[in-house]
Short mmCIF file of C-alpha atoms and ligand atoms in Angstrom, two decimals:
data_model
loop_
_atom_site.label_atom_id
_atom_site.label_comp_id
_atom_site.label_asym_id
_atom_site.label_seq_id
_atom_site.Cartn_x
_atom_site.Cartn_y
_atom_site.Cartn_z
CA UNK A 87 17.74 15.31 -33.66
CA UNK A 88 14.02 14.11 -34.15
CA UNK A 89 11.49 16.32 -33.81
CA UNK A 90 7.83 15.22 -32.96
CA UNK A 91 4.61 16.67 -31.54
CA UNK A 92 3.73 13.85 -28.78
CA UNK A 93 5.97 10.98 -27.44
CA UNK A 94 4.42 8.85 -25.13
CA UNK A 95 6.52 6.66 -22.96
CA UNK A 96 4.95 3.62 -21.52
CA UNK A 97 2.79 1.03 -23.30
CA UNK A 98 0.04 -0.06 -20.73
CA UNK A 99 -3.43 0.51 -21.23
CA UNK A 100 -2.74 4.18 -20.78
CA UNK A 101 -0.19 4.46 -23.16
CA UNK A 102 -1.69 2.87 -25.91
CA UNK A 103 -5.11 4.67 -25.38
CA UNK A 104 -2.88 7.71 -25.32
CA UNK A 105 -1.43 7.05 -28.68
CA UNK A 106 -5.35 5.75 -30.15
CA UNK A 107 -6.48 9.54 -29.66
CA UNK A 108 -3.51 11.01 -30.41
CA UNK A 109 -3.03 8.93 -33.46
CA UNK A 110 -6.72 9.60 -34.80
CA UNK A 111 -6.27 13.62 -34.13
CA UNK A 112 -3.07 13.20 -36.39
CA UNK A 113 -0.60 14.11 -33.86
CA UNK A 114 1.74 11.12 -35.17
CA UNK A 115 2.63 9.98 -31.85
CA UNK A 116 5.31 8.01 -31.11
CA UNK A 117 5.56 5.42 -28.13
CA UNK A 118 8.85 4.22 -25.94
CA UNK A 119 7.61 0.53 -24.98
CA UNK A 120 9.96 0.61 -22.15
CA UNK A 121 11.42 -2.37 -20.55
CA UNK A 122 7.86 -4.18 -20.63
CA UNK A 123 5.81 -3.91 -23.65
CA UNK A 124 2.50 -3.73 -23.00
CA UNK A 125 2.95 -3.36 -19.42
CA UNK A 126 2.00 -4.89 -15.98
CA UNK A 127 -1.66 -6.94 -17.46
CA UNK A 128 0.98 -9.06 -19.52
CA UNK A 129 1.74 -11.26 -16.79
CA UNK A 130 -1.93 -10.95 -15.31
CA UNK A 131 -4.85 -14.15 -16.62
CA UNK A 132 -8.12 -13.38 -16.95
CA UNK A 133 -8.97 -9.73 -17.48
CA UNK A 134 -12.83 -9.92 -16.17
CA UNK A 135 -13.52 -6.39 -14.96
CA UNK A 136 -12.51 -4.33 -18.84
CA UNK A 137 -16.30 -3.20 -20.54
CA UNK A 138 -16.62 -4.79 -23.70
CA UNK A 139 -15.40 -8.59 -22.65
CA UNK A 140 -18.02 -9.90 -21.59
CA UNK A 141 -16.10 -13.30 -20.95
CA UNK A 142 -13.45 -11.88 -20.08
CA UNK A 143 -9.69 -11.40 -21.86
CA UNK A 144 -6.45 -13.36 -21.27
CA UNK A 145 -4.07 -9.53 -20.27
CA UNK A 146 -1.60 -10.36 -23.43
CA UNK A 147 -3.99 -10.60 -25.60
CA UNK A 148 -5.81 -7.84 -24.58
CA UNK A 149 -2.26 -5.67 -24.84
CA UNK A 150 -1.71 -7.24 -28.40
CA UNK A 151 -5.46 -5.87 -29.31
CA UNK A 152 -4.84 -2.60 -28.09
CA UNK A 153 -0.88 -2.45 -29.56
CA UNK A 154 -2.82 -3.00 -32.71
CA UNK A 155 -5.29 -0.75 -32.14
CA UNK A 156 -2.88 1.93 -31.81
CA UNK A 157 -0.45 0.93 -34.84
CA UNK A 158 -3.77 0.85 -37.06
CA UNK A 159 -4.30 4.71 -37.15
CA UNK A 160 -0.19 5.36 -37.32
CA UNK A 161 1.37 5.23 -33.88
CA UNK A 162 4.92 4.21 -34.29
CA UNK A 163 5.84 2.09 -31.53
CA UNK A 164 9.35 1.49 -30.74
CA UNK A 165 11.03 -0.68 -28.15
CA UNK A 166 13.16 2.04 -26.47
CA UNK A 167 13.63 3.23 -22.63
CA UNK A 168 13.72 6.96 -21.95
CA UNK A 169 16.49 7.05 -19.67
CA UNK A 170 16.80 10.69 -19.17
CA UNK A 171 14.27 13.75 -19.63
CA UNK A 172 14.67 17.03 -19.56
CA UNK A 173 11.70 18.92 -19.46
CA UNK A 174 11.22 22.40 -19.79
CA UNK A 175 9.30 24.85 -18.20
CA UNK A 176 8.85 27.32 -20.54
CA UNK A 177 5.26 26.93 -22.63
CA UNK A 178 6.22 25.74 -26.42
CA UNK A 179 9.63 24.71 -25.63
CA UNK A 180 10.47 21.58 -26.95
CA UNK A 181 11.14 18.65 -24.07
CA UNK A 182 14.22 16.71 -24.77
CA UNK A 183 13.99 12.91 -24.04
CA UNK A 184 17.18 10.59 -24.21
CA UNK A 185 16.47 7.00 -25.14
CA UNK A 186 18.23 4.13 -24.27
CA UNK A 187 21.39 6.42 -22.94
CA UNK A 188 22.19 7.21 -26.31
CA UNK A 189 19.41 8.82 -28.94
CA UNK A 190 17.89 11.96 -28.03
CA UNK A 191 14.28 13.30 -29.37
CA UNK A 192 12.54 16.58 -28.85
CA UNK A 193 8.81 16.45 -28.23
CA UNK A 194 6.14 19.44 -27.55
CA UNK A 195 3.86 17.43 -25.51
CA UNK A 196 5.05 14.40 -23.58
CA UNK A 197 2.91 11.58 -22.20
CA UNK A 198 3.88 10.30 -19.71
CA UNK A 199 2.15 6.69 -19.09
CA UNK A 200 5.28 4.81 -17.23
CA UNK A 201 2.95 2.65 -14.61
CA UNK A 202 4.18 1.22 -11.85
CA UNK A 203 6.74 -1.58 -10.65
CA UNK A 204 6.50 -4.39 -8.22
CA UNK A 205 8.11 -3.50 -4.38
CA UNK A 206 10.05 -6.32 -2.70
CA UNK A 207 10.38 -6.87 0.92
CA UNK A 208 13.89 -5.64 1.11
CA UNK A 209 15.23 -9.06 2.67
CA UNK A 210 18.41 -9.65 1.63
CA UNK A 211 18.02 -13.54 1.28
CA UNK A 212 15.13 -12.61 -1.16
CA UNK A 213 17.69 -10.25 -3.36
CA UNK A 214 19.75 -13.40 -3.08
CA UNK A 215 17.10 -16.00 -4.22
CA UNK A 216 16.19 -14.18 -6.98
CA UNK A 217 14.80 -15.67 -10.40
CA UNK A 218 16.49 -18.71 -8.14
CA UNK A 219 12.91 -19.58 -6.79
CA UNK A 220 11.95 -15.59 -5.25
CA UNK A 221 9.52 -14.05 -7.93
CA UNK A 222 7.26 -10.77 -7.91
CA UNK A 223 4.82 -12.22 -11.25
CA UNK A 224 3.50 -15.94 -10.67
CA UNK A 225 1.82 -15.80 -14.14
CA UNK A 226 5.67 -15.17 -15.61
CA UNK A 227 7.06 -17.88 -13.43
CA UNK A 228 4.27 -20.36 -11.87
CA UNK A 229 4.75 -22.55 -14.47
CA UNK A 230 8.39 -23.25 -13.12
CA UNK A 231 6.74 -24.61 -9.62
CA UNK A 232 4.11 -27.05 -10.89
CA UNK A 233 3.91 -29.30 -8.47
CA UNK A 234 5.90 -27.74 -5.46
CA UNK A 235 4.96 -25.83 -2.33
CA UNK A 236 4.98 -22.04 -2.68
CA UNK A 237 4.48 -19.52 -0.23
CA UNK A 238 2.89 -15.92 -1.65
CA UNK A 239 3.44 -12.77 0.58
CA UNK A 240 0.85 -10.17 0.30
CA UNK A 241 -3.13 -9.55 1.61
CA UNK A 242 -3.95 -7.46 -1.62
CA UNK A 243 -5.95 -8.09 -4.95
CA UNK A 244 -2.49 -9.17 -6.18
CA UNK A 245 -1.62 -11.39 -3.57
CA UNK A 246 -4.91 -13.05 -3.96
CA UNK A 247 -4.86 -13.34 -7.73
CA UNK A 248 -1.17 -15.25 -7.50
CA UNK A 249 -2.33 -17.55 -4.49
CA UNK A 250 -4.73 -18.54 -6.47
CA UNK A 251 -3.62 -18.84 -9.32
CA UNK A 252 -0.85 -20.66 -8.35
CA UNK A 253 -3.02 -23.25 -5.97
CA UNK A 254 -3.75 -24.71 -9.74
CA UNK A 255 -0.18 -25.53 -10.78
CA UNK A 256 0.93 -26.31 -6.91
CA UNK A 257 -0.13 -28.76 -4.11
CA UNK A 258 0.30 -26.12 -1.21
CA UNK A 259 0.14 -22.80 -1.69
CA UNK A 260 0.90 -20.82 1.75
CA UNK A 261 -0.48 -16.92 1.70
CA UNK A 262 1.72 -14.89 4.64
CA UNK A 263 -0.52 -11.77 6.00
CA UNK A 264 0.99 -9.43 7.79
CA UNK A 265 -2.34 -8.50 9.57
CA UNK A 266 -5.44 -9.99 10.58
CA UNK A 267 -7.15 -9.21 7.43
CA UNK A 268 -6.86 -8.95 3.97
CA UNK A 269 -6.78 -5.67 1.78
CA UNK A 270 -7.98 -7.15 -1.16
CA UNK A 271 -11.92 -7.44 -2.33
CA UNK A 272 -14.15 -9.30 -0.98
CA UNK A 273 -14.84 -11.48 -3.92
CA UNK A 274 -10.56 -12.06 -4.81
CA UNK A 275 -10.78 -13.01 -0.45
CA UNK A 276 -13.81 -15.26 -1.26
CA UNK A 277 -11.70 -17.53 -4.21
CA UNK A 278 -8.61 -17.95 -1.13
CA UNK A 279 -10.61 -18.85 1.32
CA UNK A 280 -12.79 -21.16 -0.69
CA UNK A 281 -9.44 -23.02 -2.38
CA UNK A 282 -8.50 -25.57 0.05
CA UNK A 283 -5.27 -26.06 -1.10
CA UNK A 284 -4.52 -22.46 0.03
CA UNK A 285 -3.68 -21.93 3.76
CA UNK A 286 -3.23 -18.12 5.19
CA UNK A 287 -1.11 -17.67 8.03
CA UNK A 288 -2.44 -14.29 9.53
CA UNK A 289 -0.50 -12.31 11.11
CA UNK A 290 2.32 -12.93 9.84
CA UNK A 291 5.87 -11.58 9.14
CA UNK A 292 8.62 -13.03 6.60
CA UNK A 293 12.02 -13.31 8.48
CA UNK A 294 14.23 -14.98 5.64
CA UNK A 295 13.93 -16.91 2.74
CA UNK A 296 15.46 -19.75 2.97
CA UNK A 297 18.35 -21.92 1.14
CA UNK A 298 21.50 -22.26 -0.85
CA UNK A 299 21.41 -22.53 -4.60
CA UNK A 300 17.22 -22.58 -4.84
CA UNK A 301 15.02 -21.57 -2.34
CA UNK A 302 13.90 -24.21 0.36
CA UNK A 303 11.38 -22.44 3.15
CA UNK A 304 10.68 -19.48 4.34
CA UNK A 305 11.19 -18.10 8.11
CA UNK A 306 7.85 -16.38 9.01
CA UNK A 307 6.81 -14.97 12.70
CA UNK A 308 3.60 -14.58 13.94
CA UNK A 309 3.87 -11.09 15.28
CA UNK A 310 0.83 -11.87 18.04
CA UNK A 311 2.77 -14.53 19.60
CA UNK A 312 6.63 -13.86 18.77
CA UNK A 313 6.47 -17.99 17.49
CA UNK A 314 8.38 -18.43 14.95
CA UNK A 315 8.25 -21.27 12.17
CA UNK A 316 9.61 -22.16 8.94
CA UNK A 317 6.98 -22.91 5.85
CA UNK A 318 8.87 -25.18 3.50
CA UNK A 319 8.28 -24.42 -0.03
CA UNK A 320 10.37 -24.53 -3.37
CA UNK A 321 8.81 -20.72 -4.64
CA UNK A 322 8.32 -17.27 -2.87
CA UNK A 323 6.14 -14.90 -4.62
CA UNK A 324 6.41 -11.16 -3.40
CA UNK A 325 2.79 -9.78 -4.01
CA UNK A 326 2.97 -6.31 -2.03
CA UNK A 327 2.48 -4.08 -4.05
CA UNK A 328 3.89 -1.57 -6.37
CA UNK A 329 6.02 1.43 -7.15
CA UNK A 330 5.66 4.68 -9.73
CA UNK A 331 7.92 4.29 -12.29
CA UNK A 332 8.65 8.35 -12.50
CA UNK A 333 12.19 8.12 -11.20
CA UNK A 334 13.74 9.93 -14.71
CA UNK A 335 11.03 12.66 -13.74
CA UNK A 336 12.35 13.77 -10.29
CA UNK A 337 13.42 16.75 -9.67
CA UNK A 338 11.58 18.08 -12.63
CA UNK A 339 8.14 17.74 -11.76
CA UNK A 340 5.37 17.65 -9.18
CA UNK A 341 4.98 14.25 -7.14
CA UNK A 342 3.76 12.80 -4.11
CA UNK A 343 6.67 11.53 -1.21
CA UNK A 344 6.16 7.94 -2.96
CA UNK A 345 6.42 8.98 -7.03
CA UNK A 346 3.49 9.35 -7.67
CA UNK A 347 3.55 12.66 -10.17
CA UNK A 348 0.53 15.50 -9.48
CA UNK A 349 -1.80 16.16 -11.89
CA UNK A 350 -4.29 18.82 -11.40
CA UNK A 351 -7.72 17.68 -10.43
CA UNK A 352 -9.81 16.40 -13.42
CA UNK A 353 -7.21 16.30 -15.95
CA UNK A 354 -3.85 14.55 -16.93
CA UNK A 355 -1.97 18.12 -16.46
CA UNK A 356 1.49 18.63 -14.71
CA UNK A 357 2.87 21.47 -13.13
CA UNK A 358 4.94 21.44 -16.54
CA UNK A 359 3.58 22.83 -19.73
CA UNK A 360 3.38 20.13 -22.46
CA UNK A 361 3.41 17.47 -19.81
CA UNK A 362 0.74 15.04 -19.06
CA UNK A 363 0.77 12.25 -16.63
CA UNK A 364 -1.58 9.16 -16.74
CA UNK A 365 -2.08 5.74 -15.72
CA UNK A 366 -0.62 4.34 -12.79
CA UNK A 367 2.61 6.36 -12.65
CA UNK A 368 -0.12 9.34 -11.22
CA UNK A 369 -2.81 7.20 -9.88
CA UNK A 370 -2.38 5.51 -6.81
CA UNK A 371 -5.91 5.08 -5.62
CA UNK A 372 -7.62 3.46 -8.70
CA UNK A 373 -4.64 1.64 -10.80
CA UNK A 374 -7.25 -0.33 -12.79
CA UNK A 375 -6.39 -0.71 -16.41
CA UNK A 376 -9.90 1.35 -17.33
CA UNK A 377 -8.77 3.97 -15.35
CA UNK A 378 -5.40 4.04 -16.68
CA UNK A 379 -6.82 3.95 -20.22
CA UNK A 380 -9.42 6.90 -19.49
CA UNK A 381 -6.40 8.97 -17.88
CA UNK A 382 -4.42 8.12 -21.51
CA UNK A 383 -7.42 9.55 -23.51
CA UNK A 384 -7.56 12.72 -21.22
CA UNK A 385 -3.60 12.97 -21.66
CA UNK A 386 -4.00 12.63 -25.71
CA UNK A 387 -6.70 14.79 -25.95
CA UNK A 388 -5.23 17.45 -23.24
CA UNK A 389 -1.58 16.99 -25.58
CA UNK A 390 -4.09 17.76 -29.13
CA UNK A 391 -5.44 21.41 -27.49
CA UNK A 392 -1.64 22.40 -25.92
CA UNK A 393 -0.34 21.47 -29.38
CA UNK A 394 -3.16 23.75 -31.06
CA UNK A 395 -2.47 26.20 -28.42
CA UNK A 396 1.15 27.01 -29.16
CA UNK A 397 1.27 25.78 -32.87
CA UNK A 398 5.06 27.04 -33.52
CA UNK A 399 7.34 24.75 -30.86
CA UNK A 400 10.61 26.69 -29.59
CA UNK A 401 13.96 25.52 -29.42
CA UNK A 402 15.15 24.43 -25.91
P1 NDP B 42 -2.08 -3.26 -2.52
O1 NDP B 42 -1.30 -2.05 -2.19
O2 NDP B 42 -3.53 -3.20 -2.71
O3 NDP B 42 -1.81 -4.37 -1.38
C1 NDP B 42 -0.51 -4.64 -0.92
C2 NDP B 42 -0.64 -5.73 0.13
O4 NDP B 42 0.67 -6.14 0.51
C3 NDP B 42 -1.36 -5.26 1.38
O5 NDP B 42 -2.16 -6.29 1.89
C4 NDP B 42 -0.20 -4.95 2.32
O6 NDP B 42 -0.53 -5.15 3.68
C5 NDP B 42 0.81 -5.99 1.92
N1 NDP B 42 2.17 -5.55 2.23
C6 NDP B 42 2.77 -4.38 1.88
N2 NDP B 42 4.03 -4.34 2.32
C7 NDP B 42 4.23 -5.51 2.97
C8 NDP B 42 5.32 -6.07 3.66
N3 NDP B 42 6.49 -5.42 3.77
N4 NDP B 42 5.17 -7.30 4.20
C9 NDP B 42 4.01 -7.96 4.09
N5 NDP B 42 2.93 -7.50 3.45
C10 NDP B 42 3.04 -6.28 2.90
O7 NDP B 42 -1.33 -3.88 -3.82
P2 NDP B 42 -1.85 -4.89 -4.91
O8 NDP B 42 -0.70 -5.06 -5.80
O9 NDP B 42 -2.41 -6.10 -4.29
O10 NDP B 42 -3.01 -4.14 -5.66
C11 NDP B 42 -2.78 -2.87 -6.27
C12 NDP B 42 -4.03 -2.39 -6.98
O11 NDP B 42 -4.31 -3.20 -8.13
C13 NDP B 42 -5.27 -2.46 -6.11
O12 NDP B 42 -6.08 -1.36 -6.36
C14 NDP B 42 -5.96 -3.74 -6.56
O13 NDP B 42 -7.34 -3.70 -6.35
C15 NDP B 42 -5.60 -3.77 -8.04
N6 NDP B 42 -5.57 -5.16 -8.54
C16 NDP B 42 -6.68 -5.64 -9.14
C17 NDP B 42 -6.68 -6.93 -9.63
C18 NDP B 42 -7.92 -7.43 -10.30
O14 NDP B 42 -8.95 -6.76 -10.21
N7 NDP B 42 -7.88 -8.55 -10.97
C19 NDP B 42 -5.52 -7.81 -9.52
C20 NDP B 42 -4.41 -7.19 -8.85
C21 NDP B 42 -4.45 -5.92 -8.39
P3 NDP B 42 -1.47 -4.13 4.47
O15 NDP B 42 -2.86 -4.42 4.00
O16 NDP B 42 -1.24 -4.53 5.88
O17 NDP B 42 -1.00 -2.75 4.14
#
């Protein structure tokens, strides 16, 4: 079985950052990609709000800089899932990490840098229409709709950022709020309300998505009145949010009702020695990919001084 120092599983900003610092303090970290390499700002645009772009950065590209980044000082990145951990309590134990249901690795320090997933509604007819016209990422799939009607679900950043991203491939696009305002920024409201080609329906509940082989409307209620109405449109985008991606951690280690796993205040730290937690699968308040990279440098360097701390590992 392989042996290493510091695996980090994820490869977002935090993971990557993570595996920069751990690289550069010659801990030879190793990376799991997971499912998504490069995680959830490769199917975001414009990056505006990252220090150091000053005209912005396209998300891919800024994943592919920061892939590289890490591969330049030795990270070795593999396209893996962990599909199972076992992490131990005991300080200096070695964790054990099964990948892809079949390879297993010990590691003395994990990182854990997993992020976050998109939520659905939970409607059946939108488990039934999807990839058939249902979507959670309208930078992976707007292209599809150019030149239909869309509807987007959601009153966050996210929900913004698709509505108006996809009001430049689409005719209509229709934004669904469930209340009477939106959560997002002012400045992301600002762009919706200011594209005319964008209508929000406020208050405003999704019933059903609707048709047979591709999706043809959408049932929405206005939960002031009770009226109910059908929005026709060839594309439903689900922007409501997201999920921790910590479910191979539970059980093991400290989390919120949601997830979200506990660090201790200040650091990337876990209840579990040789465990650190960063980016979005611990951060539900923040999620910004400079946050998320900060928390993967405070989860390197935290992994560097446990590592120098208990220099001989022990067997599990
Ligand atoms: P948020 O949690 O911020 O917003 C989720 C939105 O979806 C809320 O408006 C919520 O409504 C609504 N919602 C939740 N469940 C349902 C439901 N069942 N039916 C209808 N509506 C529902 O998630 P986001 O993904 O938008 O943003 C997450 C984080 O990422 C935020 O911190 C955001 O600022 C950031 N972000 C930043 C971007 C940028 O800067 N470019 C782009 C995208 C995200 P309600 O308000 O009523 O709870």
């Amino acid at each position: 079985m392989e042996k290493h120092d510091c695996v980090i599983i994820g490869s977002g900003p935090a993971g990557y950052t993570a595996a920069i610092y751990a690289a550069r303090a010659d801990l030879k970290p190793i990376i799991y990609t997971g499912l998504e390499p490069g995680g959830q700002l490769t199917t975001t645009t414009d990056v505006e709000n990252f220090p150091g772009y000053p005209e912005g950065i396209m998300g891919p590209e800024m994943m592919e800089d920061l892939r590289k980044q890490a591969e330049r000082f030795g990270t070795d990145i593999r396209f893996g899932i962990v599909t199972k951990a076992e992490l131990s309590k005991i300080p200096g134990e070695y964790h054990k990490l099964t990948i892809d249901e079949s390879t297993e690795v010990l590691a003395r320090t994990v990182i854990i840098a997993t992020g976050a997933s998109a939520k659905y509604l939970g409607l059946e007819s939108e488990k039934k229409m999807m990839g058939h016209g249902v979507s959670a990422c309208a930078i992976c799939d707007g292209f599809f709709f150019k030149g239909k009607d869309v509807v987007v679900v959601g009153g966050g950043d996210s929900a913004a950022e698709e509505a108006t991203y996809l009001a430049k491939l689409c005719p209509k696009v229709t934004l669904l709020v469930r209340r009477d305002e939106m959560r997002a920024s002012q400045i992301m409201q600002q762009r919706v309300l200011d594209t005319p080609n964008i209508e929000v329906l406020w208050n405003t509940d999704t019933l059903e998505v609707l048709g047979d082989k591709t999706v043809s409307g959408v049932r929405v209620k206005n939960n002031q009145t009770g009226e109910e109405s059908v929005v026709e449109a060839e594309g439903f985008f689900v922007a409501i949010g997201h999920k921790p991606n910590t479910d191979i951690f539970k059980g093991q280690i400290d989390m919120d009702e949601v997830g979200y796993i506990k660090t201790k205040p200040g650091t990337a730290s876990t209840n579990l020695p040789g465990v650190f937690a960063t980016g979005d699968a611990q951060d539900k308040i923040y999620r910004q990919a400079i946050t998320a990279a900060g928390s993967g440098c405070m989860g390197a360097l935290e992994a560097e001084r446990y590592l120098s701390e208990h220099e001989v590992a022990v067997e599990g």
